[in-house]
């Protein structure tokens, strides 16, 4: 017989068991939480369209001795080479308008000679904007095309340049070379809904001052085509040096170096498509963070603090109200054109520096009506703050997040 002090506890055991059983049934009755969908992985293009590395790699030099200066940085690119070179890796068109859905891709580029490019670009000089549409592989001839178009555009004083890109990949070294050139020559890069940017193309995308993405962007492991490695250890040593160059490139062009780590994890026969959130997180969509830091200093001097605050607030609202709900690039641009009016753009004092000013230069169609946009955030579609206060609040939030 149990002692008296245990009898009360023993009497509670059936009730406790019943309560536990009811709780277990309640948990079992709830539908299990669905795991988040896995990022899409698809079959890659043929190897010649992948991220191909062919440049020789030498062993890494030893670190400099204490007290000695590190090696000097690489010399800048020489002047643009105008040697005869056919465009064999793809097809290119040049347009002086930005509305591709109604006006198409413009005139085909018949040759990459200076005279042919000047003839195509001269009509764009009056409006001050050009769009270079390219469909094909990333290779040396593509790099030469971009450099030559930029040099002619400089001579004709065409300030706004759009690279309208559709590529399944190509040579990593050529992508990095032309990417560094793009970073210094003021390009906006488009990936339309009917286009793609895979593997080596991602390095070109990273370099743009502004990136507008509506089509799929995917990455996979770099393929070493000229390797002399005979063991996995030797091949991995080569790849580590190649990925070191890739990380340096991504870092100096405002993209997250985690892109390189993600590439390493995806077999080259597969393709990992990046989600909208990943594109933003990796710095591959929207305003280039590295360029934005430079522009902020210049715009504070030229246009004032109020302009910069409104510009930052517009960028935050564009991500929230346009990018996450519009799937086609022309609609994304139209949404931005309507939205920017709420923030006082184009600015009377600094119209060319205003967001989406390339559409003003291109004499685009009148902005779409305000009903294209959702109601401004608030209660029942009404603003919680007056417009000026809302702009300052959003701009302050952008400053706290690092711009």
PDB file of C-alpha atoms in Angstrom, residues 50-55 138-139 169-178 199-201 203 222-223:
ATOM      1  CA  UNK A  50      28.184  27.835 -69.311  1.00  0.00           C
ATOM      2  CA  UNK A  51      30.621  29.687 -67.072  1.00  0.00           C
ATOM      3  CA  UNK A  52      33.822  28.636 -68.818  1.00  0.00           C
ATOM      4  CA  UNK A  53      37.290  29.556 -67.564  1.00  0.00           C
ATOM      5  CA  UNK A  54      40.211  29.183 -69.974  1.00  0.00           C
ATOM      6  CA  UNK A  55      42.811  31.631 -68.665  1.00  0.00           C
ATOM      7  CA  UNK A 138      29.741  36.188 -73.477  1.00  0.00           C
ATOM      8  CA  UNK A 139      33.025  36.189 -75.397  1.00  0.00           C
ATOM      9  CA  UNK A 169      26.806  32.365 -70.409  1.00  0.00           C
ATOM     10  CA  UNK A 170      30.254  32.093 -71.899  1.00  0.00           C
ATOM     11  CA  UNK A 171      33.839  32.926 -70.970  1.00  0.00           C
ATOM     12  CA  UNK A 172      34.409  33.959 -67.358  1.00  0.00           C
ATOM     13  CA  UNK A 173      37.519  36.009 -68.123  1.00  0.00           C
ATOM     14  CA  UNK A 174      35.782  37.942 -70.915  1.00  0.00           C
ATOM     15  CA  UNK A 175      32.798  38.578 -68.626  1.00  0.00           C
ATOM     16  CA  UNK A 176      35.067  39.989 -65.923  1.00  0.00           C
ATOM     17  CA  UNK A 177      37.025  42.110 -68.411  1.00  0.00           C
ATOM     18  CA  UNK A 178      33.937  43.681 -69.977  1.00  0.00           C
ATOM     19  CA  UNK A 199      26.382  31.573 -65.455  1.00  0.00           C
ATOM     20  CA  UNK A 200      29.080  33.949 -66.831  1.00  0.00           C
ATOM     21  CA  UNK A 201      26.384  36.483 -67.779  1.00  0.00           C
ATOM     22  CA  UNK A 203      29.276  38.745 -63.852  1.00  0.00           C
ATOM     23  CA  UNK A 222      32.720  27.214 -63.328  1.00  0.00           C
ATOM     24  CA  UNK A 223      34.070  24.819 -65.948  1.00  0.00           C
TER      25      UNK A 223
END
